[in-house]
Each structure stands twice: as structure tokens, then as C-alpha cells.
Amino acid sequence: MNTRTYLLPHRYQQLGWWLFAAPFVCVLPYMAMSSDEALQSEKLNIIATLVFTCLPYLGVGLICLSQEKQEDEYIQSLRARALFAVVVYAFIVNMVSDSLARFLMQSISLDNYGFLRTVIYAFTNTPFLAVIYLVLFKGSLVVNRIRTRHVG
Amino acid sequence: MLDNNLRVERAIKCISQAQLASAIGVSRQTIFAIENNKFVPSTELALRLSAYFGKPVNELFWLVEQMP
């Protein structure tokens, strides 16, 4: 069924998985290189930032925004459900944490709530939300595949 | 709530979910979800199913009264 979609073709998802896996592949060579003082340099830091931050972020983005092998309306409904859950999660976490921060500031005169803001950011930043979306969406796909495996 | 007799029609035609899915261009999970009332198909998909089985849409899908 030709469902109109604004997602990237499926091949970008494979590229996304490779980019997402890059840090896991590079962690051992990086540890070996960084322990060697002669190799420690600004260049290595830039490469490390690229490999351990930028590539996985780009990978997660590509996985989220590319089609499944057979993208149909049911798959899109699963996408919509996962996206809705993530939006609700982000809304609740932001609302609760913001209220809590304001309450703490008022009640115990907590002036510096930088640490709390950092924790809140860690659980509501875009890559983290994208990972939650992926877990929910891919999880529902896997559950469906297992359920339909033995049905004729 | 919507109910359907897709499973029965499939049994009459002696075809599997995978065969029906490939015939109408959707995934097997979609057929499974429709048969188990976990997913309500779009009008387009309902019409494709109707054309495939050669029956009107309201013989494949019908509304079930829900208790208030």
C-alpha cells in the first residue's frame, strides 16, 4: 500500500544503526590511544567528540526519521502512539520538575538549582526523547512480530 | 467498536495472513492487528480488502454496540 509519508527511505535506517554503533566499536581503540600520552592532542579530543556524541545523535535521528521495510498505516499508527507517549512523558517531566524546582526555591530558599536543572535536562533532552521513542516504537514492532510468528 | 470477519473470509479462501498481506500490499502484522481488533483500517485499506474478497465493506466490517 502506497502510504504518503515524509520519512526518509529505509536505507537511511541502516546507516543510522551504523552511526549509532560507532562509539561501541571505537571505545577500545580510543581507550588505548588516550592512555598513550604521546597521542593525546586537541585533534583526538575533536575526533572523540565526533565519534561519541555527534555520530550517535545523527544515527538516532536517522533511525527515527526513516521508514521501515514495509511502511504501512499500521506501522504509522504505532509510530504515532510512540510519539504521543514521548510527548506526554516530556510534558509531565517538564511540568513536574519545573513545579518542584519553583516549590524548592520558594519553600527552602534554594537559590541555586543548577544541579536539578542538569538532571531535568538529562531526562528531557532531544536525543534522550528520541531514544525513548525508538524503544517504544521498535519494542511494539518486535512484540507484534513475536505474536504473529506462529499464526498462519 | 468495529468487528470483522476477516479470519473467516481468509479461511474460506484458504489463504494465510502473509498471502493476504502481500496481495493487498501491507505487512503481516497489519492483518494480524485488524483480525484481532487492535487496529481499525483506513477506508482505502477496507476497500482494498473488500475488492480482494469480492464482498461489500459492511459484510467484512461492522459496528458493535458497546455497553455504556
CSV table of C-alpha atoms in Angstrom, one decimal:
chain,number,residue,atom,x,y,z
A,1,MET,CA,0.0,0.0,0.0
A,2,ASN,CA,1.4,3.3,-1.0
A,3,THR,CA,1.0,5.4,2.1
A,4,ARG,CA,2.1,9.0,1.8
A,5,THR,CA,5.0,9.6,4.2
A,6,TYR,CA,7.6,12.3,4.8
A,7,LEU,CA,10.1,9.9,6.2
A,8,LEU,CA,13.4,9.0,4.6
A,9,PRO,CA,13.9,5.7,2.7
A,10,HIS,CA,14.7,2.6,4.6
A,11,ARG,CA,18.4,2.5,3.6
A,12,TYR,CA,18.9,5.6,5.9
A,13,GLN,CA,17.9,3.5,8.8
A,14,GLN,CA,20.7,1.0,8.2
A,15,LEU,CA,23.1,4.0,8.0
A,16,GLY,CA,21.6,5.3,11.3
A,17,TRP,CA,22.3,2.0,13.0
A,18,TRP,CA,25.9,2.0,11.9
A,19,LEU,CA,26.4,5.6,13.1
A,20,PHE,CA,24.7,4.7,16.4
A,21,ALA,CA,27.0,1.7,16.8
A,22,ALA,CA,30.2,3.7,16.1
A,23,PRO,CA,31.0,4.6,19.7
A,24,PHE,CA,30.7,0.9,20.8
A,25,VAL,CA,33.2,-0.1,18.0
A,26,CYS,CA,35.6,2.8,18.7
A,27,VAL,CA,35.6,2.7,22.5
A,28,LEU,CA,38.6,0.2,22.8
A,29,PRO,CA,40.9,1.9,20.2
A,30,TYR,CA,40.1,5.2,21.9
A,31,MET,CA,41.0,4.0,25.3
A,32,ALA,CA,44.2,2.6,24.0
A,33,MET,CA,45.1,5.8,22.2
A,34,SER,CA,44.1,8.1,25.1
A,35,SER,CA,46.2,6.2,27.6
A,36,ASP,CA,49.2,6.9,25.4
A,37,GLU,CA,50.3,10.4,26.4
A,38,ALA,CA,52.2,10.9,23.1
A,39,LEU,CA,48.9,10.6,21.2
A,40,GLN,CA,46.9,13.0,23.5
A,41,SER,CA,46.1,16.0,21.4
A,42,GLU,CA,43.3,18.5,20.6
A,43,LYS,CA,42.7,16.6,17.4
A,44,LEU,CA,42.0,13.4,19.3
A,45,ASN,CA,39.5,15.2,21.5
A,46,ILE,CA,37.7,16.6,18.5
A,47,ILE,CA,37.5,13.1,16.9
A,48,ALA,CA,36.3,11.7,20.3
A,49,THR,CA,33.5,14.3,20.5
A,50,LEU,CA,32.5,13.5,16.9
A,51,VAL,CA,32.5,9.7,17.4
A,52,PHE,CA,31.0,9.6,20.9
A,53,THR,CA,28.4,12.4,20.6
A,54,CYS,CA,27.7,13.7,17.1
A,55,LEU,CA,27.6,10.3,15.3
A,56,PRO,CA,25.2,8.5,17.7
A,57,TYR,CA,22.9,11.6,17.8
A,58,LEU,CA,22.9,11.7,14.0
A,59,GLY,CA,22.3,7.9,14.0
A,60,VAL,CA,19.3,8.1,16.3
A,61,GLY,CA,17.9,10.9,14.3
A,62,LEU,CA,18.2,8.9,11.1
A,63,ILE,CA,16.7,5.8,12.6
A,64,CYS,CA,13.7,7.8,14.0
A,65,LEU,CA,13.1,9.6,10.7
A,66,SER,CA,13.4,6.7,8.2
A,67,GLN,CA,10.8,4.2,7.0
A,68,GLU,CA,10.5,0.6,8.0
A,69,LYS,CA,11.0,-2.1,5.2
A,70,GLN,CA,7.2,-2.2,4.7
A,71,GLU,CA,5.9,1.1,6.0
A,72,ASP,CA,2.1,0.9,6.1
A,73,GLU,CA,-0.7,2.6,8.0
A,74,TYR,CA,-0.5,0.2,11.0
A,75,ILE,CA,3.2,0.9,11.3
A,76,GLN,CA,2.4,4.6,11.2
A,77,SER,CA,-0.2,4.2,13.9
A,78,LEU,CA,2.5,2.5,16.1
A,79,ARG,CA,4.8,5.5,15.3
A,80,ALA,CA,2.0,7.9,16.3
A,81,ARG,CA,1.4,6.0,19.5
A,82,ALA,CA,5.1,6.0,20.5
A,83,LEU,CA,5.4,9.7,19.6
A,84,PHE,CA,2.3,10.6,21.7
A,85,ALA,CA,3.8,8.7,24.7
A,86,VAL,CA,7.0,10.6,24.4
A,87,VAL,CA,5.2,14.0,24.1
A,88,VAL,CA,3.2,13.1,27.2
A,89,TYR,CA,6.3,12.0,29.1
A,90,ALA,CA,8.3,15.2,28.2
A,91,PHE,CA,5.3,17.3,29.1
A,92,ILE,CA,4.8,15.6,32.5
A,93,VAL,CA,8.5,15.5,33.4
A,94,ASN,CA,9.0,19.2,32.5
A,95,MET,CA,5.8,20.3,34.3
A,96,VAL,CA,6.5,18.3,37.5
A,97,SER,CA,10.2,19.2,37.6
A,98,ASP,CA,9.6,22.9,36.9
A,99,SER,CA,6.9,23.0,39.7
A,100,LEU,CA,9.2,21.1,42.0
A,101,ALA,CA,12.1,23.5,41.3
A,102,ARG,CA,9.9,26.5,41.9
A,103,PHE,CA,8.5,24.9,45.1
A,104,LEU,CA,12.0,24.2,46.4
A,105,MET,CA,13.1,27.7,45.6
A,106,GLN,CA,10.2,29.2,47.5
A,107,SER,CA,10.0,26.9,50.4
A,108,ILE,CA,13.6,26.3,51.4
A,109,SER,CA,15.0,29.4,49.7
A,110,LEU,CA,17.1,27.2,47.3
A,111,ASP,CA,18.7,29.8,45.1
A,112,ASN,CA,20.9,27.6,43.0
A,113,TYR,CA,19.0,24.8,41.4
A,114,GLY,CA,21.6,24.2,38.7
A,115,PHE,CA,22.0,20.6,39.6
A,116,LEU,CA,18.3,20.0,39.4
A,117,ARG,CA,18.2,21.7,36.0
A,118,THR,CA,21.0,19.4,34.9
A,119,VAL,CA,19.1,16.3,36.0
A,120,ILE,CA,15.9,17.6,34.3
A,121,TYR,CA,17.9,18.3,31.1
A,122,ALA,CA,19.4,14.8,31.2
A,123,PHE,CA,15.8,13.3,31.1
A,124,THR,CA,14.2,15.7,28.6
A,125,ASN,CA,16.9,16.4,26.0
A,126,THR,CA,16.1,15.6,22.4
A,127,PRO,CA,18.4,12.6,21.9
A,128,PHE,CA,17.1,11.0,25.1
A,129,LEU,CA,13.5,11.6,24.0
A,130,ALA,CA,14.4,10.1,20.6
A,131,VAL,CA,15.8,7.0,22.3
A,132,ILE,CA,12.6,6.6,24.3
A,133,TYR,CA,10.6,6.9,21.1
A,134,LEU,CA,12.8,4.3,19.5
A,135,VAL,CA,12.5,1.9,22.4
A,136,LEU,CA,8.6,2.2,22.4
A,137,PHE,CA,8.2,2.0,18.6
A,138,LYS,CA,10.7,-0.7,17.9
A,139,GLY,CA,9.6,-2.6,21.0
A,140,SER,CA,6.0,-2.6,19.8
A,141,LEU,CA,7.2,-3.8,16.4
A,142,VAL,CA,9.2,-6.7,18.0
A,143,VAL,CA,6.2,-7.7,20.2
A,144,ASN,CA,3.9,-7.7,17.1
A,145,ARG,CA,6.4,-9.9,15.2
A,146,ILE,CA,6.6,-12.4,18.0
A,147,ARG,CA,2.8,-12.5,18.3
A,148,THR,CA,2.3,-13.1,14.6
A,149,ARG,CA,5.2,-15.6,14.2
A,150,HIS,CA,3.1,-18.7,14.7
A,151,VAL,CA,-0.1,-17.5,13.1
A,152,GLY,CA,-1.0,-18.8,9.7
B,1,MET,CA,-16.2,-0.6,18.3
B,2,LEU,CA,-15.5,-2.3,15.0
B,3,ASP,CA,-15.6,-6.0,14.5
B,4,ASN,CA,-14.8,-8.0,11.3
B,5,ASN,CA,-14.8,-11.5,9.9
B,6,LEU,CA,-11.6,-11.3,8.0
B,7,ARG,CA,-10.4,-14.5,9.6
B,8,VAL,CA,-13.4,-16.4,8.3
B,9,GLU,CA,-13.1,-14.9,4.8
B,10,ARG,CA,-9.5,-15.9,4.8
B,11,ALA,CA,-10.3,-19.4,5.8
B,12,ILE,CA,-13.0,-19.7,3.1
B,13,LYS,CA,-10.3,-18.6,0.5
B,14,CYS,CA,-7.7,-20.9,2.2
B,15,ILE,CA,-5.1,-18.2,2.3
B,16,SER,CA,-2.6,-17.3,5.1
B,17,GLN,CA,-2.2,-13.9,6.7
B,18,ALA,CA,1.1,-13.5,4.8
B,19,GLN,CA,-0.6,-14.2,1.4
B,20,LEU,CA,-3.4,-11.8,2.1
B,21,ALA,CA,-0.9,-9.1,3.3
B,22,SER,CA,1.2,-9.4,0.1
B,23,ALA,CA,-1.9,-9.4,-2.1
B,24,ILE,CA,-3.1,-6.1,-0.7
B,25,GLY,CA,0.3,-4.6,-0.1
B,26,VAL,CA,0.5,-4.4,3.7
B,27,SER,CA,2.6,-6.1,6.4
B,28,ARG,CA,1.5,-9.4,8.0
B,29,GLN,CA,1.4,-7.6,11.4
B,30,THR,CA,-1.3,-5.3,9.9
B,31,ILE,CA,-3.6,-8.2,9.0
B,32,PHE,CA,-3.0,-9.8,12.4
B,33,ALA,CA,-3.8,-6.5,14.2
B,34,ILE,CA,-7.0,-6.0,12.1
B,35,GLU,CA,-8.2,-9.6,12.7
B,36,ASN,CA,-7.7,-9.1,16.5
B,37,ASN,CA,-9.5,-5.8,16.5
B,38,LYS,CA,-6.3,-4.0,17.6
B,39,PHE,CA,-6.3,-1.7,14.6
B,40,VAL,CA,-9.1,-0.1,12.6
B,41,PRO,CA,-8.1,0.1,8.9
B,42,SER,CA,-8.5,3.2,6.8
B,43,THR,CA,-11.2,3.4,4.2
B,44,GLU,CA,-8.7,2.8,1.5
B,45,LEU,CA,-7.5,-0.5,3.1
B,46,ALA,CA,-11.1,-1.6,3.9
B,47,LEU,CA,-12.0,-1.0,0.2
B,48,ARG,CA,-8.9,-3.0,-0.9
B,49,LEU,CA,-9.9,-5.9,1.4
B,50,SER,CA,-13.5,-5.6,0.1
B,51,ALA,CA,-12.3,-5.8,-3.5
B,52,TYR,CA,-10.0,-8.7,-2.8
B,53,PHE,CA,-12.7,-10.8,-1.2
B,54,GLY,CA,-15.4,-9.6,-3.6
B,55,LYS,CA,-17.7,-8.6,-0.8
B,56,PRO,CA,-19.1,-5.2,0.3
B,57,VAL,CA,-17.2,-3.5,3.1
B,58,ASN,CA,-20.1,-3.8,5.5
B,59,GLU,CA,-20.0,-7.6,5.2
B,60,LEU,CA,-16.4,-7.6,6.2
B,61,PHE,CA,-16.6,-4.9,8.9
B,62,TRP,CA,-19.5,-3.8,11.2
B,63,LEU,CA,-20.1,-1.8,14.2
B,64,VAL,CA,-20.6,-3.5,17.6
B,65,GLU,CA,-22.7,-1.7,20.2
B,66,GLN,CA,-20.7,-1.0,23.3
B,67,MET,CA,-22.4,-1.2,26.7
B,68,PRO,CA,-22.5,2.3,28.3
